[in-house]
PDB file of C-alpha atoms in Angstrom:
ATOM      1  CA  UNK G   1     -14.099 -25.378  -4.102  1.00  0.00           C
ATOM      2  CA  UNK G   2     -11.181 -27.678  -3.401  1.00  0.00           C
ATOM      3  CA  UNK G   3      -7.845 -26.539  -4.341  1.00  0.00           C
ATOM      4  CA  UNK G   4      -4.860 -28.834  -5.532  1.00  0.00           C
ATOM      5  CA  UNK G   5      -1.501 -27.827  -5.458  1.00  0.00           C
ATOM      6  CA  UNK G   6       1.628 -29.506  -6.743  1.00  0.00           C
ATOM      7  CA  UNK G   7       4.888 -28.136  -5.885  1.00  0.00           C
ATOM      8  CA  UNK G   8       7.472 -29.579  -8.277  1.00  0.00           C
ATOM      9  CA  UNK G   9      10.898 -28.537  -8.418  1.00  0.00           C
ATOM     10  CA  UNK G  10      11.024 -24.884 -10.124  1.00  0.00           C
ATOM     11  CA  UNK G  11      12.610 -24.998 -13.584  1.00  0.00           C
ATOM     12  CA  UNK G  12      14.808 -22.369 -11.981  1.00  0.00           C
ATOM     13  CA  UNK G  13      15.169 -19.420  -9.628  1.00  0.00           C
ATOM     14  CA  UNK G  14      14.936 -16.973 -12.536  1.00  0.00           C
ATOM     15  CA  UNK G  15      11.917 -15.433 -12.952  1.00  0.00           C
ATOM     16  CA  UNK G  16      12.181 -16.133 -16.606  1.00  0.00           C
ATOM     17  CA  UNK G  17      11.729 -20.048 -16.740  1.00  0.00           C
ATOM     18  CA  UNK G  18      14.975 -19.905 -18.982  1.00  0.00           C
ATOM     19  CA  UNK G  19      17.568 -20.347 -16.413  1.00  0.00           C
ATOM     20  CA  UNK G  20      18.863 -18.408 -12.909  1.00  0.00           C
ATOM     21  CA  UNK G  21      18.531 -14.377 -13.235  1.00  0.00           C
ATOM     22  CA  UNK G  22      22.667 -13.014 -13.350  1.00  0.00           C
ATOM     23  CA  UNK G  23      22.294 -10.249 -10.965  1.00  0.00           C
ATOM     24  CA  UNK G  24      19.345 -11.969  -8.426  1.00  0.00           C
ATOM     25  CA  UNK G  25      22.021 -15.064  -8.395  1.00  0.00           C
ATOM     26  CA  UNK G  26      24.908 -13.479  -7.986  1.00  0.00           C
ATOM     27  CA  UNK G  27      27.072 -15.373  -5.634  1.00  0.00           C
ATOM     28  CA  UNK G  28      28.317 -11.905  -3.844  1.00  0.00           C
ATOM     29  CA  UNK G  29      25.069 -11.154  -2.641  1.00  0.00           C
ATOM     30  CA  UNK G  30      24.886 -14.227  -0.359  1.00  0.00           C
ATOM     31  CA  UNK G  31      25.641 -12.755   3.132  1.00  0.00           C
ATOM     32  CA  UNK G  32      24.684 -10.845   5.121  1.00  0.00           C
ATOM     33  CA  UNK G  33      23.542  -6.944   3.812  1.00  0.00           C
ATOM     34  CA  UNK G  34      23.811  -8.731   0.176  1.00  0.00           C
ATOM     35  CA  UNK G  35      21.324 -11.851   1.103  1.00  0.00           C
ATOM     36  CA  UNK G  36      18.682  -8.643   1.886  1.00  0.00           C
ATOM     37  CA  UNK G  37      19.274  -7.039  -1.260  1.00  0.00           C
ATOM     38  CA  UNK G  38      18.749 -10.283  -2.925  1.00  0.00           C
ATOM     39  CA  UNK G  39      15.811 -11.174  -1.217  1.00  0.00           C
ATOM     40  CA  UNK G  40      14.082  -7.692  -1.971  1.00  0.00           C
ATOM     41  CA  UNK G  41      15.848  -7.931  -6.040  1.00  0.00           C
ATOM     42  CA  UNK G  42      14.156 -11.089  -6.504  1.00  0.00           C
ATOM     43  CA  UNK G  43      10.481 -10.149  -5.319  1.00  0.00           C
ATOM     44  CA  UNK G  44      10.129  -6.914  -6.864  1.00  0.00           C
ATOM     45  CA  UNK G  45      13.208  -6.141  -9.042  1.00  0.00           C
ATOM     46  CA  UNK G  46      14.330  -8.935 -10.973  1.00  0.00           C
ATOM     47  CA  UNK G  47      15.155  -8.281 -14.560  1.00  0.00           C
ATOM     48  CA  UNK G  48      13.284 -10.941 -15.603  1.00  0.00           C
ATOM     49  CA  UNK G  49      10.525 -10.670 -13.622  1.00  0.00           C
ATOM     50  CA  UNK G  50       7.425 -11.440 -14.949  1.00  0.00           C
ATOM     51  CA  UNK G  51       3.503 -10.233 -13.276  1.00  0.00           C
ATOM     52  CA  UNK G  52       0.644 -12.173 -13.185  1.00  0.00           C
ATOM     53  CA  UNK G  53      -1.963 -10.761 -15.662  1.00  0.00           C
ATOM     54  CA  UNK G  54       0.081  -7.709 -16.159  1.00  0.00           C
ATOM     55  CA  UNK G  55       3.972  -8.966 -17.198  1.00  0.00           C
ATOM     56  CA  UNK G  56       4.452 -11.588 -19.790  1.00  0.00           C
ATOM     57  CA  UNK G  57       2.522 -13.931 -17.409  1.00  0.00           C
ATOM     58  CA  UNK G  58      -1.268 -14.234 -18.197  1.00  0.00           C
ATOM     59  CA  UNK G  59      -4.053 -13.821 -15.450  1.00  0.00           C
ATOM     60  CA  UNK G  60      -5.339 -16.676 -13.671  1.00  0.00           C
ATOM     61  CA  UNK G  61      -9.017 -16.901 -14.526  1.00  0.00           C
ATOM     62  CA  UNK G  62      -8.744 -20.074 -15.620  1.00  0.00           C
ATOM     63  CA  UNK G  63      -9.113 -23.775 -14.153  1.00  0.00           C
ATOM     64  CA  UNK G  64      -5.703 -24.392 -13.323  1.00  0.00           C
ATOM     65  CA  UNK G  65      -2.903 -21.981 -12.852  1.00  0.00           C
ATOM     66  CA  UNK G  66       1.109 -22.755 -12.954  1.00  0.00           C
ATOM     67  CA  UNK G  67       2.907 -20.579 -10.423  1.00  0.00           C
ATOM     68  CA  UNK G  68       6.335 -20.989  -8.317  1.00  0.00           C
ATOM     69  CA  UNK G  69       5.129 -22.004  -4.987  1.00  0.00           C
ATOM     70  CA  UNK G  70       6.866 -19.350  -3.670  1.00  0.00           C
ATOM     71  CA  UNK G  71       4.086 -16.948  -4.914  1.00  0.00           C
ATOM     72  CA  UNK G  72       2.037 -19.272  -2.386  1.00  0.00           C
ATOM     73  CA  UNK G  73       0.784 -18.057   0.727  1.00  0.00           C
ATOM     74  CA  UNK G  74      -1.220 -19.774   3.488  1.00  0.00           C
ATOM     75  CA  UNK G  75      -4.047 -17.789   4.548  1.00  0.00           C
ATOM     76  CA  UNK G  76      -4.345 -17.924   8.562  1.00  0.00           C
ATOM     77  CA  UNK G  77      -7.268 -19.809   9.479  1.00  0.00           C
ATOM     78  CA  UNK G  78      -8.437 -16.912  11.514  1.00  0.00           C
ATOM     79  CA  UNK G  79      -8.408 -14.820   8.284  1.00  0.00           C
ATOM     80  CA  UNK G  80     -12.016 -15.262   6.326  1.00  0.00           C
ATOM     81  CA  UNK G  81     -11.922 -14.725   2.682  1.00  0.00           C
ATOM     82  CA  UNK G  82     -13.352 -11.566   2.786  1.00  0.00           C
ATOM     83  CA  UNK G  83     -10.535  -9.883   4.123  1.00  0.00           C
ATOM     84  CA  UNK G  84      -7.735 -11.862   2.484  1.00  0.00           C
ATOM     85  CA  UNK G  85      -8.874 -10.701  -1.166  1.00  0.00           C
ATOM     86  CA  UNK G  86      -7.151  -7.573   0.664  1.00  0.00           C
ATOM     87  CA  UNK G  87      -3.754  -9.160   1.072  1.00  0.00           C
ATOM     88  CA  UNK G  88      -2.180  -7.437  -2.154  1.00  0.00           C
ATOM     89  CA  UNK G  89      -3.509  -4.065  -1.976  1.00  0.00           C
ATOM     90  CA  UNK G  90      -2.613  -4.408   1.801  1.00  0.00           C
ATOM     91  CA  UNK G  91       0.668  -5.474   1.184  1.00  0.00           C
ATOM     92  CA  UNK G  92       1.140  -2.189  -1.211  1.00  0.00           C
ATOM     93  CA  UNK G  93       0.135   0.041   1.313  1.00  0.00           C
ATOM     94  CA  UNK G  94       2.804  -1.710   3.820  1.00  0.00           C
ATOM     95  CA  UNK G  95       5.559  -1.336   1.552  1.00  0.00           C
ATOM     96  CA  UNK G  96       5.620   2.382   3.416  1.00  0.00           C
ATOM     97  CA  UNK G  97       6.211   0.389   6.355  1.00  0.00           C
ATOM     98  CA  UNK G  98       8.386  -2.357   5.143  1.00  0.00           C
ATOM     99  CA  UNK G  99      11.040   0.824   3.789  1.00  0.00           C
ATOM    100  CA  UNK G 100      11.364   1.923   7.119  1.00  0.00           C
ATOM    101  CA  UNK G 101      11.027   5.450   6.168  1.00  0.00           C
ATOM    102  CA  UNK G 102       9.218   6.358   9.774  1.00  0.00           C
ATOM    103  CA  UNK G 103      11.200   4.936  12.534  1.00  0.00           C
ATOM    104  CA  UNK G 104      14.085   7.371  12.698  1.00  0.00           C
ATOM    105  CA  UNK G 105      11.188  10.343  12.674  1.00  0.00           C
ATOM    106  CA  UNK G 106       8.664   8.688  14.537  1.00  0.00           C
ATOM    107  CA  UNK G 107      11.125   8.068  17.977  1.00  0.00           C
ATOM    108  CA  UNK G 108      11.654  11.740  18.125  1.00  0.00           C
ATOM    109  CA  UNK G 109      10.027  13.713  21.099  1.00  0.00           C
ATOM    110  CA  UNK G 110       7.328  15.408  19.112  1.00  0.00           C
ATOM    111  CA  UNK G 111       6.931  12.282  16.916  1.00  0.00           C
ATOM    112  CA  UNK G 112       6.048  12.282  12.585  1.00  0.00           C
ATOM    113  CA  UNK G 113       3.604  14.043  10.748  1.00  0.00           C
ATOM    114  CA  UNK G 114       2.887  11.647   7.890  1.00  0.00           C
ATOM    115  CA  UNK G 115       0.777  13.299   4.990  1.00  0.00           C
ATOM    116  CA  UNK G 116      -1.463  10.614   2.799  1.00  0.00           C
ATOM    117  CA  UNK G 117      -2.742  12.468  -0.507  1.00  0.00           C
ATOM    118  CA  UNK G 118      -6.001  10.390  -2.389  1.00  0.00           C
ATOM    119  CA  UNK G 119      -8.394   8.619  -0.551  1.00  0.00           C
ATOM    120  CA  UNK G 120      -8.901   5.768  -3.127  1.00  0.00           C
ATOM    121  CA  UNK G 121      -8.340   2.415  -2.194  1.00  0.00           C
ATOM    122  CA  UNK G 122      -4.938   2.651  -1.587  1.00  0.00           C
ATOM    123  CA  UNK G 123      -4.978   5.838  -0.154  1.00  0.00           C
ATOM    124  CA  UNK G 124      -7.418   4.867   2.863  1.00  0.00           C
ATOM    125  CA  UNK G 125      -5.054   1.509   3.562  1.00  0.00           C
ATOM    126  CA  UNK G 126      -2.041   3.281   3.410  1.00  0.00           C
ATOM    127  CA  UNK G 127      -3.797   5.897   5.875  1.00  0.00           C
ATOM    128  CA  UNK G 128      -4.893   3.108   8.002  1.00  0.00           C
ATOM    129  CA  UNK G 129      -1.786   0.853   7.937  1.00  0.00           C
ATOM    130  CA  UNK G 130       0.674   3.147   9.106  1.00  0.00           C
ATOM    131  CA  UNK G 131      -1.844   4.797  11.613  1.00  0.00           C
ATOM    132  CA  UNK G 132      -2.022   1.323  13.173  1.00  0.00           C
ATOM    133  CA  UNK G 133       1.882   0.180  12.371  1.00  0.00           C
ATOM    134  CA  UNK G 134       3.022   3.487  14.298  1.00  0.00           C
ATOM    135  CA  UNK G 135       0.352   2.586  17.181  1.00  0.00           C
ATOM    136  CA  UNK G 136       1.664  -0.658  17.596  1.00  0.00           C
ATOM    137  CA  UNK G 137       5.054   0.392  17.395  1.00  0.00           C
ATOM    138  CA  UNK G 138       5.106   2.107  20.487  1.00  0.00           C
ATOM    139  CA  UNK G 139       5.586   5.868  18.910  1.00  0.00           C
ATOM    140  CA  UNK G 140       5.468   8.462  21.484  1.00  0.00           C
ATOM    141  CA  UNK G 141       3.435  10.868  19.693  1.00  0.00           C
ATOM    142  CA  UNK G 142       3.028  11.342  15.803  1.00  0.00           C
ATOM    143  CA  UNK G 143      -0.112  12.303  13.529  1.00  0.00           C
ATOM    144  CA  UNK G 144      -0.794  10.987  10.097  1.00  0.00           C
ATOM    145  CA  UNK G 145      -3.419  13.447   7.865  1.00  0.00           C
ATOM    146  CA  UNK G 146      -5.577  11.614   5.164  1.00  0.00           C
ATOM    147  CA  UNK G 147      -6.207  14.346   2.519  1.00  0.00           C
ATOM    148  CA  UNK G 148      -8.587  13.669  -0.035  1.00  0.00           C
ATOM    149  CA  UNK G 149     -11.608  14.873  -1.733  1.00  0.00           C
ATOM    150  CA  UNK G 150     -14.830  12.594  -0.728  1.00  0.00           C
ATOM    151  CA  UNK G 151     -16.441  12.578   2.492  1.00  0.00           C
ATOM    152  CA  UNK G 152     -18.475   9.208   2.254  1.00  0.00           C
ATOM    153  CA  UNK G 153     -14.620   7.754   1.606  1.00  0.00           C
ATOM    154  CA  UNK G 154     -12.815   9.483   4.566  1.00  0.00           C
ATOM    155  CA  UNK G 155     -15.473   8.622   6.563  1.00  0.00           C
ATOM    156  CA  UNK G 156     -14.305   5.029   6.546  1.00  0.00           C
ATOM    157  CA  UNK G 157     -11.728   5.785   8.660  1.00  0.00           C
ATOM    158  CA  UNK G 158     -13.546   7.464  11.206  1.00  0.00           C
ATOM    159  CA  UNK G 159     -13.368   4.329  13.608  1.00  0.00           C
ATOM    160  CA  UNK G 160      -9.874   4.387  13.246  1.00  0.00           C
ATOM    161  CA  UNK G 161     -10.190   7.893  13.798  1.00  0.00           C
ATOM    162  CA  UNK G 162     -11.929   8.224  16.835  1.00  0.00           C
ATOM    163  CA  UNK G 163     -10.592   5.316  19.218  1.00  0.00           C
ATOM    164  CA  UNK G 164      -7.764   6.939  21.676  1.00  0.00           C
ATOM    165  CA  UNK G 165      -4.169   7.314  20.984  1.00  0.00           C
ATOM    166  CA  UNK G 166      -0.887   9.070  20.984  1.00  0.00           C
ATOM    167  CA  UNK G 167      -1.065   8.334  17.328  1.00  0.00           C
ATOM    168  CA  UNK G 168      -3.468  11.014  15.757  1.00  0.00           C
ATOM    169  CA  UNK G 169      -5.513  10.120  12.458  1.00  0.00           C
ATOM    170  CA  UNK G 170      -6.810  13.245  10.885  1.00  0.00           C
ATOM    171  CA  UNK G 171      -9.423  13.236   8.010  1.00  0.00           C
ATOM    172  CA  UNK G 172      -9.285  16.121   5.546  1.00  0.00           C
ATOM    173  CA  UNK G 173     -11.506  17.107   3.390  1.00  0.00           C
ATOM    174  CA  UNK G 174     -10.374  19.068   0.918  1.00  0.00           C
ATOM    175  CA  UNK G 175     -12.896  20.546  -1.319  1.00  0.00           C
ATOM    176  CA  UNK G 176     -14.661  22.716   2.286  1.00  0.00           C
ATOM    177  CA  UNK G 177     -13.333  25.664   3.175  1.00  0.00           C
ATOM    178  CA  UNK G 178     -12.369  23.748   6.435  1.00  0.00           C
ATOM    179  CA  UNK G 179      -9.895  21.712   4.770  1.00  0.00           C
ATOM    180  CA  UNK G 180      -8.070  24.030   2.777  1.00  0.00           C
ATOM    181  CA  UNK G 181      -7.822  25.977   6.211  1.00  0.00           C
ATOM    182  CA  UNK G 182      -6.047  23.014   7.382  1.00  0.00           C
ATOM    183  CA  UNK G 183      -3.724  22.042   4.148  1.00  0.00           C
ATOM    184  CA  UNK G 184      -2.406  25.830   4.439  1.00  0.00           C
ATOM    185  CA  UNK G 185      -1.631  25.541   8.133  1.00  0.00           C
ATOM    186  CA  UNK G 186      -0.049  21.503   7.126  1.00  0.00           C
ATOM    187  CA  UNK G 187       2.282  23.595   4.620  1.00  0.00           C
ATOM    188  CA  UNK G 188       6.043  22.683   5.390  1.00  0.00           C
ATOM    189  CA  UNK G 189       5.442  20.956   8.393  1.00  0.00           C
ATOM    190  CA  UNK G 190       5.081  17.047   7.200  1.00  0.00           C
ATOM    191  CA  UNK G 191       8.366  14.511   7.555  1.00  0.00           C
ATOM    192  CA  UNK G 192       6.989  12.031   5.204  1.00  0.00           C
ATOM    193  CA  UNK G 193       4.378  12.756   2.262  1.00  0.00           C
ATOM    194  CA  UNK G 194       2.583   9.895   0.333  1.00  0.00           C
ATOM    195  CA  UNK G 195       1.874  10.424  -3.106  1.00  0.00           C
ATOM    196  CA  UNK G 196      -1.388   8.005  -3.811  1.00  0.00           C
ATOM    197  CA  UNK G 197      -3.704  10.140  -6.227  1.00  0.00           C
ATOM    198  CA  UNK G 198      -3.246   9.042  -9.139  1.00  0.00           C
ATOM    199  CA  UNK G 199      -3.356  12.232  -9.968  1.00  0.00           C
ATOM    200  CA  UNK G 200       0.125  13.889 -11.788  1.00  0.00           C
ATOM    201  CA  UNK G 201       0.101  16.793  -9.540  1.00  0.00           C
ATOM    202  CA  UNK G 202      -0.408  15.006  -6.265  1.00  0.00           C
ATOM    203  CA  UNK G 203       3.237  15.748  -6.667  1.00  0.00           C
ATOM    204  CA  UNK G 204       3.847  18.604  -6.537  1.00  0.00           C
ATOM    205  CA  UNK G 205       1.257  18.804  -3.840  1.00  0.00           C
ATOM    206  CA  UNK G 206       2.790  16.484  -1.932  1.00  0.00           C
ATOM    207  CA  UNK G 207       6.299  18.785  -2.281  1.00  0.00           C
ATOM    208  CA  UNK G 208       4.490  21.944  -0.095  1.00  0.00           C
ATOM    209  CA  UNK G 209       3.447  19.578   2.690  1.00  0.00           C
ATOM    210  CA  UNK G 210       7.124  18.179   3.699  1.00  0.00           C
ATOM    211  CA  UNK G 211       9.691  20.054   5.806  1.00  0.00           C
ATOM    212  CA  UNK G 212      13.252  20.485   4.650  1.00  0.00           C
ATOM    213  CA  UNK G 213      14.966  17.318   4.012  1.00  0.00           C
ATOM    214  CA  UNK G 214      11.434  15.660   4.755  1.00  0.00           C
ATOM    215  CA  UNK G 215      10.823  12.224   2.165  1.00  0.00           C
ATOM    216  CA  UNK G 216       7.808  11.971  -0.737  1.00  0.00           C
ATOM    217  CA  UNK G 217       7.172   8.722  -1.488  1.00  0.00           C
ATOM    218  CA  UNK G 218       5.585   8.072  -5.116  1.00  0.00           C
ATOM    219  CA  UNK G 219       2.774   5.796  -5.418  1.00  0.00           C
ATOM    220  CA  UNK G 220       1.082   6.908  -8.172  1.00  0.00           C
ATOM    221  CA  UNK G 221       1.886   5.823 -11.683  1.00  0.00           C
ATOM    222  CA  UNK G 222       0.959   8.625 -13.603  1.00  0.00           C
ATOM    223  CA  UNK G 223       2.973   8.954 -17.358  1.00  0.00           C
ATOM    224  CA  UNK G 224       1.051  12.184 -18.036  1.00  0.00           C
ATOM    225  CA  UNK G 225       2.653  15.526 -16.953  1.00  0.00           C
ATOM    226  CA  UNK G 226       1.386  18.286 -14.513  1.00  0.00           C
ATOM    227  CA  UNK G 227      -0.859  20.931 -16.015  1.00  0.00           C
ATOM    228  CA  UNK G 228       1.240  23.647 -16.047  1.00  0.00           C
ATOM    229  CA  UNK G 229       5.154  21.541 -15.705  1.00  0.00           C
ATOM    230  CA  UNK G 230       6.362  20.486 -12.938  1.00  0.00           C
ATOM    231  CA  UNK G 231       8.962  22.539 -11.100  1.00  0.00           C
ATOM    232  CA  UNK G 232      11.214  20.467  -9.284  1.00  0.00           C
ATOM    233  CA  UNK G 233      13.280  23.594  -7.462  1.00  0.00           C
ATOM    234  CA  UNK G 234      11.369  22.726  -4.014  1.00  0.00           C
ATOM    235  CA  UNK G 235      13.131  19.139  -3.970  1.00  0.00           C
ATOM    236  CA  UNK G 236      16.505  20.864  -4.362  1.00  0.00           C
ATOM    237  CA  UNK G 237      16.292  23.889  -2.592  1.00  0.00           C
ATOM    238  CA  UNK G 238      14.898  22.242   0.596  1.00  0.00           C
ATOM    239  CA  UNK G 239      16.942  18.590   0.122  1.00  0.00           C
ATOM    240  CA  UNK G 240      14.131  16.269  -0.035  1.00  0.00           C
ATOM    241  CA  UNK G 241      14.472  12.385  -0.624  1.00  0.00           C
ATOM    242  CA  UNK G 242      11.710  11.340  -3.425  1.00  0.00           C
ATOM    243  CA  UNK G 243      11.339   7.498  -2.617  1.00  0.00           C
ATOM    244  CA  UNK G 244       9.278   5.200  -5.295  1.00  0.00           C
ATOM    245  CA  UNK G 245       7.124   2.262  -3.451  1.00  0.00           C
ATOM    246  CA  UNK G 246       5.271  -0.003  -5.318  1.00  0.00           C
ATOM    247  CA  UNK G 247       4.407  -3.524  -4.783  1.00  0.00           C
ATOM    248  CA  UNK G 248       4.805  -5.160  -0.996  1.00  0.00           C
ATOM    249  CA  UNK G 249       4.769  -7.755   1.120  1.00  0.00           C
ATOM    250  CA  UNK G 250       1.756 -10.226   1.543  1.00  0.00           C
ATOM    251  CA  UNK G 251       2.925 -12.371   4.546  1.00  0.00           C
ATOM    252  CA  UNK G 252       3.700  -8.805   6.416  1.00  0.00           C
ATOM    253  CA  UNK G 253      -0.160  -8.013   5.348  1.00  0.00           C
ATOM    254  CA  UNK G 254      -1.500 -11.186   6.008  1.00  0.00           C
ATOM    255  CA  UNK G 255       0.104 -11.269   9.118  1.00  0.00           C
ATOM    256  CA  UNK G 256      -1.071  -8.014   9.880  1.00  0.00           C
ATOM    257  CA  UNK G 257      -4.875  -9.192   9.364  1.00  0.00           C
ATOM    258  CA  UNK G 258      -3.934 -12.360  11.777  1.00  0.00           C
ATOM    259  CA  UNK G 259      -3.000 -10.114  14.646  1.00  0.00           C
ATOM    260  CA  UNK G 260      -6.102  -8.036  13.995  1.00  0.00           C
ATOM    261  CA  UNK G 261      -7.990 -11.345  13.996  1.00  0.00           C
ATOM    262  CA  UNK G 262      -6.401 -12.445  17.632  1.00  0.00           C
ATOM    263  CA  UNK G 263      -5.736  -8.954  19.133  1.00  0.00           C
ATOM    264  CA  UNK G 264      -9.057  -9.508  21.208  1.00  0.00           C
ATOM    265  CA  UNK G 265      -9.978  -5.598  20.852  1.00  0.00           C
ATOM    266  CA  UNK G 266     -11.703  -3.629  18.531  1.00  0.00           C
ATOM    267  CA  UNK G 267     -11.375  -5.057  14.755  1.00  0.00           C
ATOM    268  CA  UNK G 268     -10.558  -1.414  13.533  1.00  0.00           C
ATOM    269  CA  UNK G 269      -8.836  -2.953  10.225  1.00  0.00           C
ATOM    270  CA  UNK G 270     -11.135  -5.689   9.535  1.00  0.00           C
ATOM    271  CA  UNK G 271     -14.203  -2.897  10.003  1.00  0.00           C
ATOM    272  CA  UNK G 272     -12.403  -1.007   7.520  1.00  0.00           C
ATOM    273  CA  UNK G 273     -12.124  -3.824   4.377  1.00  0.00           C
ATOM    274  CA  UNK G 274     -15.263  -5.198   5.071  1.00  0.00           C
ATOM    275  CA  UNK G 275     -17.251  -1.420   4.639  1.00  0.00           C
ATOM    276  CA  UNK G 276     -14.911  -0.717   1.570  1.00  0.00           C
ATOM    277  CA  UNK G 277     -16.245  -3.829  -0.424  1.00  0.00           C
ATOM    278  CA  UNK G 278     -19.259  -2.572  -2.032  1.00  0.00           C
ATOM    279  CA  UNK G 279     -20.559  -4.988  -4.583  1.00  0.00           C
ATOM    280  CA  UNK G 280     -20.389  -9.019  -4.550  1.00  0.00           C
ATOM    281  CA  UNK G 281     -21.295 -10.710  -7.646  1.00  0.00           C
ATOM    282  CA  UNK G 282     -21.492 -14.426  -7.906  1.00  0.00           C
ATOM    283  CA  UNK G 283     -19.165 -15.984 -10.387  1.00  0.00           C
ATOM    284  CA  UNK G 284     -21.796 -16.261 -13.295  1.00  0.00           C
ATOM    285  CA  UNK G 285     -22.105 -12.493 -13.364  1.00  0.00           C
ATOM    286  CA  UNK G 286     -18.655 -11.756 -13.641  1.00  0.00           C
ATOM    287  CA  UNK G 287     -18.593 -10.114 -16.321  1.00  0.00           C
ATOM    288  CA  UNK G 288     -21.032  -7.368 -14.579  1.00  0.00           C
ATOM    289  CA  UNK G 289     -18.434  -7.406 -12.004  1.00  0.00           C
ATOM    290  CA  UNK G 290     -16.260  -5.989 -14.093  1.00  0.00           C
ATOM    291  CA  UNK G 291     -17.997  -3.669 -15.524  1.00  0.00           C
ATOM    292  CA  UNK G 292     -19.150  -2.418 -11.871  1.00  0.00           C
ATOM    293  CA  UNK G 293     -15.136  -2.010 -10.748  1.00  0.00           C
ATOM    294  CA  UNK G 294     -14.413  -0.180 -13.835  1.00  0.00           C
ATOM    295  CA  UNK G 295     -17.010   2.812 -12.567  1.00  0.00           C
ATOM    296  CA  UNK G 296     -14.702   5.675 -11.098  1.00  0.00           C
ATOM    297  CA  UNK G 297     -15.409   5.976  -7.372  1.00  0.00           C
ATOM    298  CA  UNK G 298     -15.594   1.985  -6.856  1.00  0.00           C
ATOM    299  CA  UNK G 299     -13.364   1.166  -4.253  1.00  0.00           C
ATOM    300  CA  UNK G 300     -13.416  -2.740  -4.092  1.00  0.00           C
ATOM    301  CA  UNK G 301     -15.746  -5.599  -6.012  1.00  0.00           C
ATOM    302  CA  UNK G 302     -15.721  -8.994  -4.988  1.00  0.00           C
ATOM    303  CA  UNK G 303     -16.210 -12.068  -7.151  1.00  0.00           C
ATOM    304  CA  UNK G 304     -17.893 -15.378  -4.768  1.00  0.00           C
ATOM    305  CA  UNK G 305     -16.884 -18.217  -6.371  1.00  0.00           C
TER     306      UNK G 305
END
């Protein structure tokens, strides 16, 4: 389908439509480390922000949708659409990336251990974008462990896996005997621990992997508490840095899937999005679509228009 886009002048730089945003327009943030604060403010901490189909800004099934055109974003023509419906959830898991929590750790000798807990969705790009982020960075050495509890879903990752590098990508499966052997021999020996199990005490798992002063980063969500409390002593007693990460940015992941596209070796990310869509619907059976992505276990569901 042909799309048509008109980019009029934006009724403001606000988010809210109702005039510029105080603190994302403040005039003291204009140079240098202030124009980087306002540039991160404005995409994912403005006040006034509003979310498509989640904030105060409906969802954009519809026939014509009213956006800034800075929410646009030119899909390389070497990008088919069946890896760009990846860009956002991409973009999430290169948030990681985009915080720069890894590049002090990773240019050390002995390189990072980076721990990845869940192997939804997120989990497995997360896994494979900083696998591939720290491979392209040049990192002398480092290891990044994928810990989650389904086989058929770790086992995406096994081309990543397998193809050679100083850059380790470990699978582990926690529910065998195997990989409990190797959580207990992880314990208090990861820099940086990722949080993405939606699960409220991926947190406190995450807290025995890291050494002292090591970072968790938070990507779950979860408003319920942990089973039995949670018992924060761990964070204080060995100094660790708890870092939230949430949405991120879609040129880096687009850009990402160009390079992939171009890189004239093996397509290890773009084998990886196309094996973790699992259903296509057309666009009359939406509705089953739906349904089908709703099912626990369904990692991605694509709608052909």
């Amino acid at each position: 389908a042909d799309i048509n886009v008109h980019c009029g002048p934006d009724a403001s730089e606000g988010e809210g439509g109702d005039g510029p945003c105080s603190i994302c327009h403040n005039p003291k943030l204009r140079d240098g480390e202030g124009s980087e604060r306002l540039d991160r403010m404005k995409r994912n901490h403005c006040p006034r922000r509003t979310v498509l189909g989640i904030l105060n800004r409906p969802g954009c099934f519809q026939e014509f949708v009213v956006l800034p055109c800075r929410n646009l974003h030119i899909v390389p023509t070497v990008v088919p659409d069946e890896l760009a419906v990846f860009a956002e959830p991409l973009a999430a898991a290169l948030r990681v990336v985009e915080q720069d929590l890894l590049r002090e750790r990773c240019w050390r000798e002995e390189g990072a251990t980076v721990a990845v807990l869940g192997d939804g969705k997120l989990g497995l790009l997360i896994a494979a974008a900083i696998t591939l982020a720290m491979r392209r960075e040049g990192s002398r050495k480092g290891k990044v462990m994928l810990i989650g509890r389904h086989k058929s879903k770790l086992d995406l990752l096994e081309p990543i896996r397998a193809s050679p590098s100083e850059v380790g990508l470990v699978l582990v499966d926690s529910t065998t005997e195997e990989g409990q052997g190797e959580l207990r021999a992880a314990a208090k020996s990861c820099d940086v621990a990722i949080d993405a199990t939606g699960n409220a005490n991926g947190f406190e798992q995450a807290m025995q992997l890291l050494i002292p002063r090591g970072v968790l980063v938070l990507k779950s969500t979860c408003a319920a508490g942990v089973e039995k409390g949670l018992n924060l002593s761990t964070i204080v007693i060995d100094e660790l840095v708890v870092v939230g990460s949430r949405c991120g940015p879609i040129d880096m992941a687009l850009e990402l899937l160009r390079s992939d596209g171009e890189s004239g070796g093996p397509l290890l990310l773009a084998d990886l999005l196309k094996r973790m869509v699992q259903h296509t619907f057309k666009l009359e059976d939406a509705r089953l679509a739906f349904r089908k992505a709703s099912e626990r276990g369904v990692l991605k569901v694509v709608i052909e228009m």
